[in-house]
Short mmCIF file of C-alpha atoms in Angstrom, two decimals:
data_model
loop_
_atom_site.label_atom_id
_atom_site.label_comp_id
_atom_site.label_asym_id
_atom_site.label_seq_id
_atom_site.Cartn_x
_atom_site.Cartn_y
_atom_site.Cartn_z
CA UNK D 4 -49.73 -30.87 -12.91
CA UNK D 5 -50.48 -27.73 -11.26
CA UNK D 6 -50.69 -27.13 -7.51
CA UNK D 7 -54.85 -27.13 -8.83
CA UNK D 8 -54.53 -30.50 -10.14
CA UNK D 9 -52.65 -31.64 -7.08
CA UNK D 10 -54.28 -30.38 -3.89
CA UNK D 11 -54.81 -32.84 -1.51
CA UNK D 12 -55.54 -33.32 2.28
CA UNK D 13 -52.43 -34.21 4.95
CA UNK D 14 -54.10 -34.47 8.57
CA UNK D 15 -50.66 -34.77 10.83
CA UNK D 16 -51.73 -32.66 13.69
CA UNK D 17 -51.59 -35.69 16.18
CA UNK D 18 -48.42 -37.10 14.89
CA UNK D 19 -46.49 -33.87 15.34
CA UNK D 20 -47.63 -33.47 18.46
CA UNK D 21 -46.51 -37.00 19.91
CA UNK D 22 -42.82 -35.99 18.02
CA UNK D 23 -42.58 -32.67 19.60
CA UNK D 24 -43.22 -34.14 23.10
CA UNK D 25 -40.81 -37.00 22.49
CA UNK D 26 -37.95 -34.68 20.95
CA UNK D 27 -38.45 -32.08 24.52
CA UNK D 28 -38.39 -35.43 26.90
CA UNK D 29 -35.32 -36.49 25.19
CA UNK D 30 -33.88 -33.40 24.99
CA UNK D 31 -34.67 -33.10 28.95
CA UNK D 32 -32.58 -36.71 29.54
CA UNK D 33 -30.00 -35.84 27.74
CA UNK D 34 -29.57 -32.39 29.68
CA UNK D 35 -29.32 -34.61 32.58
CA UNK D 36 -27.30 -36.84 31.75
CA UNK D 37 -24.78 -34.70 30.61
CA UNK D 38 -24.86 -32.36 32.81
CA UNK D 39 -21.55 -32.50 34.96
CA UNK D 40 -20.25 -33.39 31.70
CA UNK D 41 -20.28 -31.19 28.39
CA UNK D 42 -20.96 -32.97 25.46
CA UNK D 43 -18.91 -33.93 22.58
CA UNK D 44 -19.49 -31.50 19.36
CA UNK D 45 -22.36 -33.43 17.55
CA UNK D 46 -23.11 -35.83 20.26
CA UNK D 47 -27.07 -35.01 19.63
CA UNK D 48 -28.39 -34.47 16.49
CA UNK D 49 -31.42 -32.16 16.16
CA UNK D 50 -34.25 -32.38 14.08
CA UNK D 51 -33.06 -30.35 11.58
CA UNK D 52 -29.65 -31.19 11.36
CA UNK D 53 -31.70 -35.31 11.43
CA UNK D 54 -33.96 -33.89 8.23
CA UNK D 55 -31.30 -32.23 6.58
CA UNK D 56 -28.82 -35.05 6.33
CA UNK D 57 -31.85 -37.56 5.29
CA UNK D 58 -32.44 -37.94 1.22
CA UNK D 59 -35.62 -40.08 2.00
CA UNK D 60 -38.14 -38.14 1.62
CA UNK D 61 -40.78 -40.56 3.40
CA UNK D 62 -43.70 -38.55 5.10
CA UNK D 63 -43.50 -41.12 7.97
CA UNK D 64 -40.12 -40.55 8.72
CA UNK D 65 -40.30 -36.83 9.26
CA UNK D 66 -43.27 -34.46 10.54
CA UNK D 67 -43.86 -31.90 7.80
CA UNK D 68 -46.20 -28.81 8.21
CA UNK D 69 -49.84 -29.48 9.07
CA UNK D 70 -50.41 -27.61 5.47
CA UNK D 71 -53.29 -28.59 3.30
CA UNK D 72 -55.85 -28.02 5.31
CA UNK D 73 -58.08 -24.95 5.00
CA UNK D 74 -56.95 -22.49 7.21
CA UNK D 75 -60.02 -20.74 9.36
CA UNK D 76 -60.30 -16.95 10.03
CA UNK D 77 -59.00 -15.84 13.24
CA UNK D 78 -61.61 -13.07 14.00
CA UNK D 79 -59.39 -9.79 12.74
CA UNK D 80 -59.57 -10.98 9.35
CA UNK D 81 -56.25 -12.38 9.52
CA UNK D 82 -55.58 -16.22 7.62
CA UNK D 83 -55.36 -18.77 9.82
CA UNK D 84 -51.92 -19.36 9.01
CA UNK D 85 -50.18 -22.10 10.53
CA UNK D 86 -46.80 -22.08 11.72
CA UNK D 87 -44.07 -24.32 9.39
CA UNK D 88 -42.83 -27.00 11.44
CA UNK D 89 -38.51 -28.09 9.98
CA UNK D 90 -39.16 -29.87 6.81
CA UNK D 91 -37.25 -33.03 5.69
CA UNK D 92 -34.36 -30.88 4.11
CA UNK D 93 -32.20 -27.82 4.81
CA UNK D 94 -34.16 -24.81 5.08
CA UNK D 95 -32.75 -23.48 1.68
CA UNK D 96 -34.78 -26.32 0.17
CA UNK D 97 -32.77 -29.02 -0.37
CA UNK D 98 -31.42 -32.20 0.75
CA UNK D 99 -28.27 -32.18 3.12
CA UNK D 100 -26.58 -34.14 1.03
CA UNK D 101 -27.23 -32.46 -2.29
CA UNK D 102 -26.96 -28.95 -1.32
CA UNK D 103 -23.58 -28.78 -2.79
CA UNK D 104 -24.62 -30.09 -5.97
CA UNK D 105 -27.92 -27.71 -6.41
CA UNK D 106 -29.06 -23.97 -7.14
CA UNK D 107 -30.67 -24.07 -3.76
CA UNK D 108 -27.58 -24.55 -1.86
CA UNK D 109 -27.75 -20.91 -0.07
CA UNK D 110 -24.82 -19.34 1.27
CA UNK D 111 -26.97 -17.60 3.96
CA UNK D 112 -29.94 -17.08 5.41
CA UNK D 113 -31.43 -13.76 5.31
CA UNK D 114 -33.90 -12.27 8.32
CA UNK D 115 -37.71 -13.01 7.43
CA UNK D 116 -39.41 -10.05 6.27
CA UNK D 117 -42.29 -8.39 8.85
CA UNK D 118 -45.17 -8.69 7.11
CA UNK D 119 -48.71 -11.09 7.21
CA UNK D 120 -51.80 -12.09 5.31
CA UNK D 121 -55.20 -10.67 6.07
CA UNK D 122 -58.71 -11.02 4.15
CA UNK D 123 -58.88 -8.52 0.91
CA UNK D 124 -62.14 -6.84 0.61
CA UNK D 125 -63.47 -7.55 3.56
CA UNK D 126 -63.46 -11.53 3.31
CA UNK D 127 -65.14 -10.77 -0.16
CA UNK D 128 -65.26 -14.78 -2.10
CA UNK D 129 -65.10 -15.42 -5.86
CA UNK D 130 -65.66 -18.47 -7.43
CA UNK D 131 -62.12 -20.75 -8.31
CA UNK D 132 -59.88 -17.44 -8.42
CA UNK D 133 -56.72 -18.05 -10.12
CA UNK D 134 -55.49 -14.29 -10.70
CA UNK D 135 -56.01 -10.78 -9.88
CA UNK D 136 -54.60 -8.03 -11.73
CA UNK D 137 -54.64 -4.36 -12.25
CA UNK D 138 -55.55 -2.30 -15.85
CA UNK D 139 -52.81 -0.28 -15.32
CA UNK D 140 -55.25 2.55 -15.93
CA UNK D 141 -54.75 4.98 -12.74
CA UNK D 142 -58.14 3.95 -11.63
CA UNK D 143 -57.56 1.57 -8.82
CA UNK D 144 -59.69 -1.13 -10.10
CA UNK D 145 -58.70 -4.58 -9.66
CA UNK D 146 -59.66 -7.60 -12.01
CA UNK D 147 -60.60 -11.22 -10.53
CA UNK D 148 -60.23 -14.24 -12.77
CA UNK D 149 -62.75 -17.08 -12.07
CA UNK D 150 -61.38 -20.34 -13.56
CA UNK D 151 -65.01 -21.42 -14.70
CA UNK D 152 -64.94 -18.47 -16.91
CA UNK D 153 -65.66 -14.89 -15.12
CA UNK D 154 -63.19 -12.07 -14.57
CA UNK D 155 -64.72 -10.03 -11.99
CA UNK D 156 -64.15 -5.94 -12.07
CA UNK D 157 -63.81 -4.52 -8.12
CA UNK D 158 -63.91 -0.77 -8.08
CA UNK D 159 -60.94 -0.09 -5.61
CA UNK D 160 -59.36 -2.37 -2.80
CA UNK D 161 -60.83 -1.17 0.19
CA UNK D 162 -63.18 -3.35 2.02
CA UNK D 163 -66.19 -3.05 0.70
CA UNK D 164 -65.39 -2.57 -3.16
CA UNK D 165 -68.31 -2.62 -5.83
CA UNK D 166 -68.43 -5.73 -7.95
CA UNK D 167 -69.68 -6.77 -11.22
CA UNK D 168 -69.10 -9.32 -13.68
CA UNK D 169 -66.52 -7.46 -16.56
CA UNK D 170 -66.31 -10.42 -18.67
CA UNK D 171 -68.04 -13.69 -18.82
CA UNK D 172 -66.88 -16.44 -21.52
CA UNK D 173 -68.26 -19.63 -19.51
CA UNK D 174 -70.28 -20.96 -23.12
CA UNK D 175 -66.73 -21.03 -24.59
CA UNK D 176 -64.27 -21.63 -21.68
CA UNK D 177 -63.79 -25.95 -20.58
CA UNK D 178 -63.17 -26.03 -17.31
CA UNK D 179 -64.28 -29.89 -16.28
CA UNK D 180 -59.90 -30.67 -16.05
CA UNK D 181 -58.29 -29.15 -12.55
CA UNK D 182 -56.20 -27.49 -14.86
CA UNK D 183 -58.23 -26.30 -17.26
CA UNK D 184 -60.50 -23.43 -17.29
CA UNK D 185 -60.04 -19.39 -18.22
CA UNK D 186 -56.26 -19.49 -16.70
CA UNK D 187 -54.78 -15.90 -17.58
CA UNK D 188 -55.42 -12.16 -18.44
CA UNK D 189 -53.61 -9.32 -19.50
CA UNK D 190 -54.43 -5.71 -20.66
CA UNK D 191 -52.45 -3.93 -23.24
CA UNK D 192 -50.15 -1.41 -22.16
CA UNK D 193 -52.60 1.10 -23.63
CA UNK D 194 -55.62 -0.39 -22.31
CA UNK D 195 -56.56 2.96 -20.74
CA UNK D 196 -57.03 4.70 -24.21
CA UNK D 197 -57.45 1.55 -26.68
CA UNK D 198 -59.49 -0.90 -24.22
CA UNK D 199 -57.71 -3.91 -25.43
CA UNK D 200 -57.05 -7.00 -23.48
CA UNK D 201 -56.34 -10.50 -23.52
CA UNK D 202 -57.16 -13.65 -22.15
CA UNK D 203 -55.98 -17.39 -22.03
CA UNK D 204 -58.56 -19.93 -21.69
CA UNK D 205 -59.15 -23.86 -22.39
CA UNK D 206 -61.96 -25.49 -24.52
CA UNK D 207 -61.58 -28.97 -24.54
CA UNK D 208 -58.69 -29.85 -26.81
CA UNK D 209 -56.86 -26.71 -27.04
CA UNK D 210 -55.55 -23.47 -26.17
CA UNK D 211 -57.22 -20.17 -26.92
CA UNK D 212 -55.10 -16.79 -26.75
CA UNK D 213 -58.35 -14.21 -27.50
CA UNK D 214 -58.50 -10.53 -27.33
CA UNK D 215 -61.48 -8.60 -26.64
CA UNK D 216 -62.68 -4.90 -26.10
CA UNK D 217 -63.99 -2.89 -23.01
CA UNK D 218 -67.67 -1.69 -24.17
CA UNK D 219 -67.17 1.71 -25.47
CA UNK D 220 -70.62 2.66 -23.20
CA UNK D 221 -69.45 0.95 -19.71
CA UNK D 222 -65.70 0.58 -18.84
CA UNK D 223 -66.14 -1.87 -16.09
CA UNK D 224 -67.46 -4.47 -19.26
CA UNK D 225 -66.38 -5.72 -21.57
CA UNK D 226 -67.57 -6.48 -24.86
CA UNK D 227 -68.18 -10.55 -25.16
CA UNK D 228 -68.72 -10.41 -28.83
CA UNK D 229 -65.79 -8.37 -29.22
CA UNK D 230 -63.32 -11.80 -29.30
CA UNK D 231 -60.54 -11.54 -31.88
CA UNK D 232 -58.43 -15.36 -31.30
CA UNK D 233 -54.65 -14.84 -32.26
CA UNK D 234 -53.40 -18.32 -31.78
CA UNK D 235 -54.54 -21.64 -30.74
CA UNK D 236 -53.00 -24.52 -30.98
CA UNK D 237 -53.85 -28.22 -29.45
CA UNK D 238 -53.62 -29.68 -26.10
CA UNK D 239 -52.72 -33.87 -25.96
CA UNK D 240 -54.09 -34.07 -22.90
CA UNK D 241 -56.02 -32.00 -19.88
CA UNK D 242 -53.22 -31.24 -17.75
CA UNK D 243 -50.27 -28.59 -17.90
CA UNK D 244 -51.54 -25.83 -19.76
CA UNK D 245 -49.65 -23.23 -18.46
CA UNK D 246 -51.84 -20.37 -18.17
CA UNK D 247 -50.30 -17.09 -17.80
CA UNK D 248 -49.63 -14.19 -20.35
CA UNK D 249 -48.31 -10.58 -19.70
CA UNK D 250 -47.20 -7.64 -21.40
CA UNK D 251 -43.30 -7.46 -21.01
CA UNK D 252 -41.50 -4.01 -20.64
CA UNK D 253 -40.67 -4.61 -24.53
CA UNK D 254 -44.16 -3.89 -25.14
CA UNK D 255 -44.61 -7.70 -26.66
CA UNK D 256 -47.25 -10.49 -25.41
CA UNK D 257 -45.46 -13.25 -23.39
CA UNK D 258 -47.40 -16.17 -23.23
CA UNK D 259 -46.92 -19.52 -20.93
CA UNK D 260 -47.43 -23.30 -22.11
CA UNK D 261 -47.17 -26.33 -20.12
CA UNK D 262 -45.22 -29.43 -22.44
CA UNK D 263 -49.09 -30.59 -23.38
CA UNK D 264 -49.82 -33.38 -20.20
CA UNK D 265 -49.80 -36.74 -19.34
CA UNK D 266 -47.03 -37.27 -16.95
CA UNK D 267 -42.76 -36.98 -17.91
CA UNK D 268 -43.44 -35.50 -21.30
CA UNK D 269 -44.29 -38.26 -22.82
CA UNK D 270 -44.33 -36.49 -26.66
CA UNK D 271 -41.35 -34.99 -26.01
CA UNK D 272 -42.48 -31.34 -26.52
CA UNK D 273 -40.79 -29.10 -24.10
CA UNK D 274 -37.38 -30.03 -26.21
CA UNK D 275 -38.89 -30.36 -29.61
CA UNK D 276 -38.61 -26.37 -31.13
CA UNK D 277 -41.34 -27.71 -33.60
CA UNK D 278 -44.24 -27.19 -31.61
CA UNK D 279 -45.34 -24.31 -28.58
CA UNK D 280 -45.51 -26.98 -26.30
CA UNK D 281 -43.41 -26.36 -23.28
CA UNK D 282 -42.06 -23.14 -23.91
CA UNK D 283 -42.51 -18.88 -22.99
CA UNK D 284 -43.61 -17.84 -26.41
CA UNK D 285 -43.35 -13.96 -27.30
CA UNK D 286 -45.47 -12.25 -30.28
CA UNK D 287 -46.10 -8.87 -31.15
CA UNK D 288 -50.12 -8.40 -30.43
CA UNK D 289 -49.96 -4.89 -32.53
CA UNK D 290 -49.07 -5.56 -35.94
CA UNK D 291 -50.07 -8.56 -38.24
CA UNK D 292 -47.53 -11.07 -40.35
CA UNK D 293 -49.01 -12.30 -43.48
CA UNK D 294 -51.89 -14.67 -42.49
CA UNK D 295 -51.01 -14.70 -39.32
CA UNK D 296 -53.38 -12.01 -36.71
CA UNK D 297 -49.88 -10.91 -34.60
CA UNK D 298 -46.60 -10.54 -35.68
CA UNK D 299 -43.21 -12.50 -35.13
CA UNK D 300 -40.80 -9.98 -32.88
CA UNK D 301 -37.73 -9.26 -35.47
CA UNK D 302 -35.41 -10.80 -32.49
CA UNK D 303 -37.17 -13.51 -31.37
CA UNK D 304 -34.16 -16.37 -30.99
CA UNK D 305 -35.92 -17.82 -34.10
CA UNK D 306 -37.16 -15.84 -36.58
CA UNK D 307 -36.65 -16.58 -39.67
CA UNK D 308 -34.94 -19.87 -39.09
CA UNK D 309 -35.25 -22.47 -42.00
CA UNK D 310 -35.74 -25.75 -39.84
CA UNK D 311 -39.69 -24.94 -39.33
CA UNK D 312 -38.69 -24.04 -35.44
CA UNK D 313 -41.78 -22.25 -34.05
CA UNK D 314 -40.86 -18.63 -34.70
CA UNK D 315 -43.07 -17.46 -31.59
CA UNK D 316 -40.67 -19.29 -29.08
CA UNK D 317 -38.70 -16.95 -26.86
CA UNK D 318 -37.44 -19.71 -24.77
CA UNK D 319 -37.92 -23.50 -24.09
CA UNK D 320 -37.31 -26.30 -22.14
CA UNK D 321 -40.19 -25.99 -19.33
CA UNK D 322 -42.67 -28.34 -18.17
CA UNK D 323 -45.86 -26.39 -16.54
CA UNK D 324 -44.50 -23.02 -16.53
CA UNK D 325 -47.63 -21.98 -14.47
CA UNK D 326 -47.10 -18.41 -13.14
CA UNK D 327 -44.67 -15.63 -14.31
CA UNK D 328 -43.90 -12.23 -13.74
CA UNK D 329 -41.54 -9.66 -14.88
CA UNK D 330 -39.88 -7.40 -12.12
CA UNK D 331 -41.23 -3.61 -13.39
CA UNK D 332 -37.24 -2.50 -11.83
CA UNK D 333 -34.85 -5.00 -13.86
CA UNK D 334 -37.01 -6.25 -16.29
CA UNK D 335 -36.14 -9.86 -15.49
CA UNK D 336 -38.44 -12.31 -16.13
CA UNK D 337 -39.18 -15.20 -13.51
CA UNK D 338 -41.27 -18.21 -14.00
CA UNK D 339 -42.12 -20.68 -11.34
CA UNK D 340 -41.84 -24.34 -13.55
CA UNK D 341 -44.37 -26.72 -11.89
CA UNK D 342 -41.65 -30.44 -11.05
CA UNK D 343 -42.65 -33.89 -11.84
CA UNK D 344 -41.44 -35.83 -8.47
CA UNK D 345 -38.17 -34.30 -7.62
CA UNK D 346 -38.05 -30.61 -7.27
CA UNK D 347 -40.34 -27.17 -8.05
CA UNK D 348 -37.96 -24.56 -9.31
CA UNK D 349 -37.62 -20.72 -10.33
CA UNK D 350 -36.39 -19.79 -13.29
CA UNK D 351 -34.80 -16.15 -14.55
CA UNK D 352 -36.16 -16.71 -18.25
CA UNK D 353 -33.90 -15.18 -21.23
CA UNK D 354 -34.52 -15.29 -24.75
CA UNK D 355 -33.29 -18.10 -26.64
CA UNK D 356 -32.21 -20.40 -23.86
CA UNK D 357 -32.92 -23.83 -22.91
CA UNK D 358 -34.41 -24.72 -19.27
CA UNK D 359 -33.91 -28.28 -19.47
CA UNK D 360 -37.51 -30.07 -19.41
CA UNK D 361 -37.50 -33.18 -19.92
CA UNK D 362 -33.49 -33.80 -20.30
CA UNK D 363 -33.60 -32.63 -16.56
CA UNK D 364 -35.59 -31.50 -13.94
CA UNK D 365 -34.45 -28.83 -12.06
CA UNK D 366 -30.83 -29.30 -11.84
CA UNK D 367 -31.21 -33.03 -12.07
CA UNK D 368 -30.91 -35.44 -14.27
CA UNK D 369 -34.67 -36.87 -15.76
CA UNK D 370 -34.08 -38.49 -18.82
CA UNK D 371 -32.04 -40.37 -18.42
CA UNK D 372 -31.89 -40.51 -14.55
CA UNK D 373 -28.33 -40.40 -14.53
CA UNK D 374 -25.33 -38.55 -16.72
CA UNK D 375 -27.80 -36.66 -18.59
CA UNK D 376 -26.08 -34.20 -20.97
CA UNK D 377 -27.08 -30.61 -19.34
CA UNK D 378 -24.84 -28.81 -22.12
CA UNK D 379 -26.44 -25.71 -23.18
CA UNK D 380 -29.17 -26.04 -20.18
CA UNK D 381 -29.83 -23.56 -17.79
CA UNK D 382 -30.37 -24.25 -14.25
CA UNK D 383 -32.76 -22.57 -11.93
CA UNK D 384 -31.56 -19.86 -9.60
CA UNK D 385 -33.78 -21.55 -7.00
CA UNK D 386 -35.81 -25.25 -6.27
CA UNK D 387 -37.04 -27.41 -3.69
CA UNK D 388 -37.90 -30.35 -2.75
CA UNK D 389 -41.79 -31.93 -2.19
CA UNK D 390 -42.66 -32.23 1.48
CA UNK D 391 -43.41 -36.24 0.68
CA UNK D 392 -47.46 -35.27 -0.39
CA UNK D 393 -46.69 -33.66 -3.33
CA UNK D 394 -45.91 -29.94 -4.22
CA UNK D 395 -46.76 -27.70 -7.20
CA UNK D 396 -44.64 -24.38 -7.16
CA UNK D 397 -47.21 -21.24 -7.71
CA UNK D 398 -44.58 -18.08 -8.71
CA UNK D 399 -45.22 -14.59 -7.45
CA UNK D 400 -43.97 -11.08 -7.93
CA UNK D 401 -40.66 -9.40 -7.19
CA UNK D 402 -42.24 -6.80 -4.05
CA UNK D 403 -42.10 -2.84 -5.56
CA UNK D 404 -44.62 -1.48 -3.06
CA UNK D 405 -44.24 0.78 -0.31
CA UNK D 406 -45.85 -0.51 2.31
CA UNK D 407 -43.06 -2.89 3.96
CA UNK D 408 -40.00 -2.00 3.05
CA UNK D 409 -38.36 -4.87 4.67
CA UNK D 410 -39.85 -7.02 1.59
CA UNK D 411 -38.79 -4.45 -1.33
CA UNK D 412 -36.60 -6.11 -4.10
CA UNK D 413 -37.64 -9.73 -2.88
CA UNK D 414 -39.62 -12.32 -5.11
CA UNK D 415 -42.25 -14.02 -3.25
CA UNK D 416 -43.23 -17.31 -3.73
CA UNK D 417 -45.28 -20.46 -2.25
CA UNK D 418 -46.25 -23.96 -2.63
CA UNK D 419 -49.99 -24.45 -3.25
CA UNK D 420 -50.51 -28.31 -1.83
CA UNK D 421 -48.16 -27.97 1.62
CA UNK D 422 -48.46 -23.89 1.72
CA UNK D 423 -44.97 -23.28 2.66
CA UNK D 424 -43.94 -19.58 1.37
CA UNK D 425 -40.47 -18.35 1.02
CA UNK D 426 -38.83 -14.67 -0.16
CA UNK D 427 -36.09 -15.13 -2.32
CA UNK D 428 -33.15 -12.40 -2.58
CA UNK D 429 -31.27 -12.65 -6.10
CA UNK D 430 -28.49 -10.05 -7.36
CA UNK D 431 -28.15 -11.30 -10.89
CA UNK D 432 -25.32 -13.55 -10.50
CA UNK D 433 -25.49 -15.98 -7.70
CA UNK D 434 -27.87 -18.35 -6.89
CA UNK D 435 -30.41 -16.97 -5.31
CA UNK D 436 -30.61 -17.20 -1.23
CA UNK D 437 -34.80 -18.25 0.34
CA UNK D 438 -35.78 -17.81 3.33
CA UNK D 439 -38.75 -20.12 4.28
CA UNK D 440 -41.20 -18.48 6.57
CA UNK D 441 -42.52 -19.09 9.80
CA UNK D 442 -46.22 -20.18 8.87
CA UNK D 443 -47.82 -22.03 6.19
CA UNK D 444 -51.07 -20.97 3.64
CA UNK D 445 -51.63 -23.61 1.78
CA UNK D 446 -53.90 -23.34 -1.58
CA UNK D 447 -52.57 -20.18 -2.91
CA UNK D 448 -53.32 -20.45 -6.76
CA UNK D 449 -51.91 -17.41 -8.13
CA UNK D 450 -50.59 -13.89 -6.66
CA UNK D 451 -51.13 -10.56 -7.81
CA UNK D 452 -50.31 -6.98 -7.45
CA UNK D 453 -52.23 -3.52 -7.61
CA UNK D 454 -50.93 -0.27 -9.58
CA UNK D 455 -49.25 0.89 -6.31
CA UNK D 456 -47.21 -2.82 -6.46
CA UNK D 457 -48.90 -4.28 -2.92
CA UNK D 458 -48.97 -8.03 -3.11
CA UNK D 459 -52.41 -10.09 -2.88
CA UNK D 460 -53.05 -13.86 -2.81
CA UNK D 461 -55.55 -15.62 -4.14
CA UNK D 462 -56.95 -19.02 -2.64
CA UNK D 463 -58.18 -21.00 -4.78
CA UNK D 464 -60.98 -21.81 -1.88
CA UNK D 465 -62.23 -18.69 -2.62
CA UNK D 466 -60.89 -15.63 -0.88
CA UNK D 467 -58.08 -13.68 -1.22
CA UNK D 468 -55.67 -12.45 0.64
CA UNK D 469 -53.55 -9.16 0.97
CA UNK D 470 -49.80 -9.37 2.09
CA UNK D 471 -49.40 -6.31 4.74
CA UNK D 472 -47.20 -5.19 7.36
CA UNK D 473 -47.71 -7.18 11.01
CA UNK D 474 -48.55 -4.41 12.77
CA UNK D 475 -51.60 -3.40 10.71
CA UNK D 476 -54.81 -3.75 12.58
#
């Protein structure tokens, strides 16, 4: 399930604090002890080097961050963020003694960007927000999706933008799953002359992919009646929906879909190229096929094939593919692919290719557990391992903004239940190198950007946050 299906309290304040003390009065004896003596290479094993060499991931074990609960305000508008204690791996996000063996295995570690979070909007609060984007318009205006069913127009991002409600579809949106709910939005690369834009929401046994219309007489709403559907298709069960959709720089609609629920794919779907289950499906919102209210892209990996594969799949192989973004620079496409038990991973998504779900997870091996065949699979260019309450990977955006140029060219990224955040740096070719970052935020549901490319967060407590250079006031 998603990080929203899976948040859940961890109180460890106490227990890290006994640890600490104990690892600086040992640390003290041993400086004694060996003090008219140097010690051996190795003779002491730290924390980190402790964690790092450990494959049980047993909270008990190890301290982890004090992450899920709800950070407070300090009083300058800035989160509450709290600082990441070692977790119970190497800092590149895996085990010690896998790090060989996995895309996360880093060959460096790159210096932390110099940047913070701080209340949006003057601590402005929304109701479940799960995404904010931009029309793409030149007007400034930002667009807040409410799970229950609301996307919410604000007239600039300063700190006291004007609100109203630009869309509300709660008598047709289900949102009684964690998971379910109006999950995604995306405006037509036109939008500004044709006032077209779409939306993926939930009722209760399917998926809805809808388009609707700005009113001709108020461009901050939109038309309810206006709803055209283009595709839905079933859901098994209420969890892993996927959620997101975006224009790609091909000018086609790409659209995300979790493998249909339950837990371990129990169907089968994110390998079976008969159904959209599990997959990043591409269509072409423009033009109409037959019966059909889009088209099928001429190149889509297959179109046209005689096996009755799903023409509309670009790629498959994914289990809860829950947030993805293309980088406006390259054009790549990366997808954060919610895990099962083992690992959260990114994904550099290509047409035609096969990510793995549920022949593996990650980079390893889920059915079977062992000597899986990963012929023709692609790996991730990044994963990590759960903390030991759980994880759920929510993907962000490559940084194109100007405002801290330390970030530029780096995907950010974070884990909604424990709130660690990392940058990762990727050249095309190797794996790519994180760097995990010095404080926690846990509950981040979704990120999003403005037209000039700053980076926001949204919490899915009910604020959101902007990413901006420490020494802003």
């Amino acid at each position: 399930m998603t990080g929203i299906g899976r948040f859940q309290t961890m109180r460890r304040g106490v227990f890290l604090l006994i640890w600490m003390v104990f690892v600086l009065i040992l640390a003290a004896c041993l400086g004694q002890q060996n003090a008219a003596e140097p010690a051996e290479p190795n003779a002491v094993e730290t924390p980190a080097r402790q964690a790092a060499e450990s494959s049980n991931r047993n909270a008990a074990e190890a301290p982890g961050p004090i992450a899920a609960e709800t950070p407070d305000r300090n009083a300058d508008g800035a989160s509450g963020l709290v600082k990441a204690e070692k977790p119970e791996r190497g800092e590149d996000g895996t085990s010690g003694a896998n790090a060989a063996e996995t895309p996360s295995a880093n060959p460096a570690e790159p210096v932390p960007p110099n940047f913070r979070l701080v209340d949006a909007f003057g601590g402005m609060t929304f109701e479940k927000p799960v995404g904010l984007y931009h029309a793409g318009d030149g007007s400034g205006r930002l667009f807040v999706v409410e799970q229950p069913g609301r996307i919410i127009v604000l007239s600039d991002a300063s700190d006291k933008p004007k609100r109203s409600v630009f869309l509300d579809i709660r008598d047709r949106v289900y949102d009684r799953g964690t998971e379910q709910g109006l999950l995604g939005l995306a405006f037509h690369p036109d939008f500004e002359n044709n006032g077209l834009f779409y939306v993926n929401y939930t009722t209760e046994n399917t998926t809805v992919i809808a388009r609707y219309k700005v009113d001709p007489a108020n461009p901050d709403r939109a038309d309810a009646g206006s709803e055209r559907v283009l595709l839905e298709f079933d859901q098994p069960y209420a969890n892993h929906n996927g959620g997101q959709l975006a224009f790609g720089p091909d000018g086609y609609l790409y659209i995300a879909t979790g493998d249909g629920g339950s837990a371990g794919d129990p169907h089968g779907n994110g390998q079976n190229l008969k159904t959209l289950l599990g997959k990043i499906l591409r269509i072409d919102a423009d033009r109409r096929d037959g019966n059909l209210p889009y088209a099928i892209p001429a190149d889509n990996p297959f179109a046209g094939n005689r096996e009755r594969y799903r023409e509309e799949i670009y790629a498959y192989g994914f289990r809860n593919p829950w947030r993805f973004s293309f980088d406006p620079e390259t054009g790549r496409l990366w997808a954060a692919d919610v895990g099962q038990n083992s690992v959260e991973e990114i994904d550099i998504v290509e047409k035609g290719k096969n990510y793995g779900w549920n022949v593996t997870e990650g980079s390893r091996c889920f059915k079977p557990r062992e000597n899986c065949r990963k012929d023709g699979i692609v790996l991730p260019i990044w994963e990590y391992e759960p903390l030991g309450g759980g994880a759920s990977v929510t993907g962000g955006f490559v940084y194109r903004g100007e405002d801290i140029p330390g970030l530029k060219g780096k995907y950010v990224v974070a884990d909604f239940v424990d709130g660690r955040m990392w940058t990762l740096d990727y050249d095309g070719q190797s794996q790519a190198v994180a760097t995990l970052l010095e404080w926690t935020q846990p509950g981040i549901s979704s990120f999003g950007v403005d037209e000039r490319g700053e980076l926001y967060a949204c919490l899915l407590e009910g604020k959101i946050l902007q990413i901006v250079p420490s020494f802003v006031s």
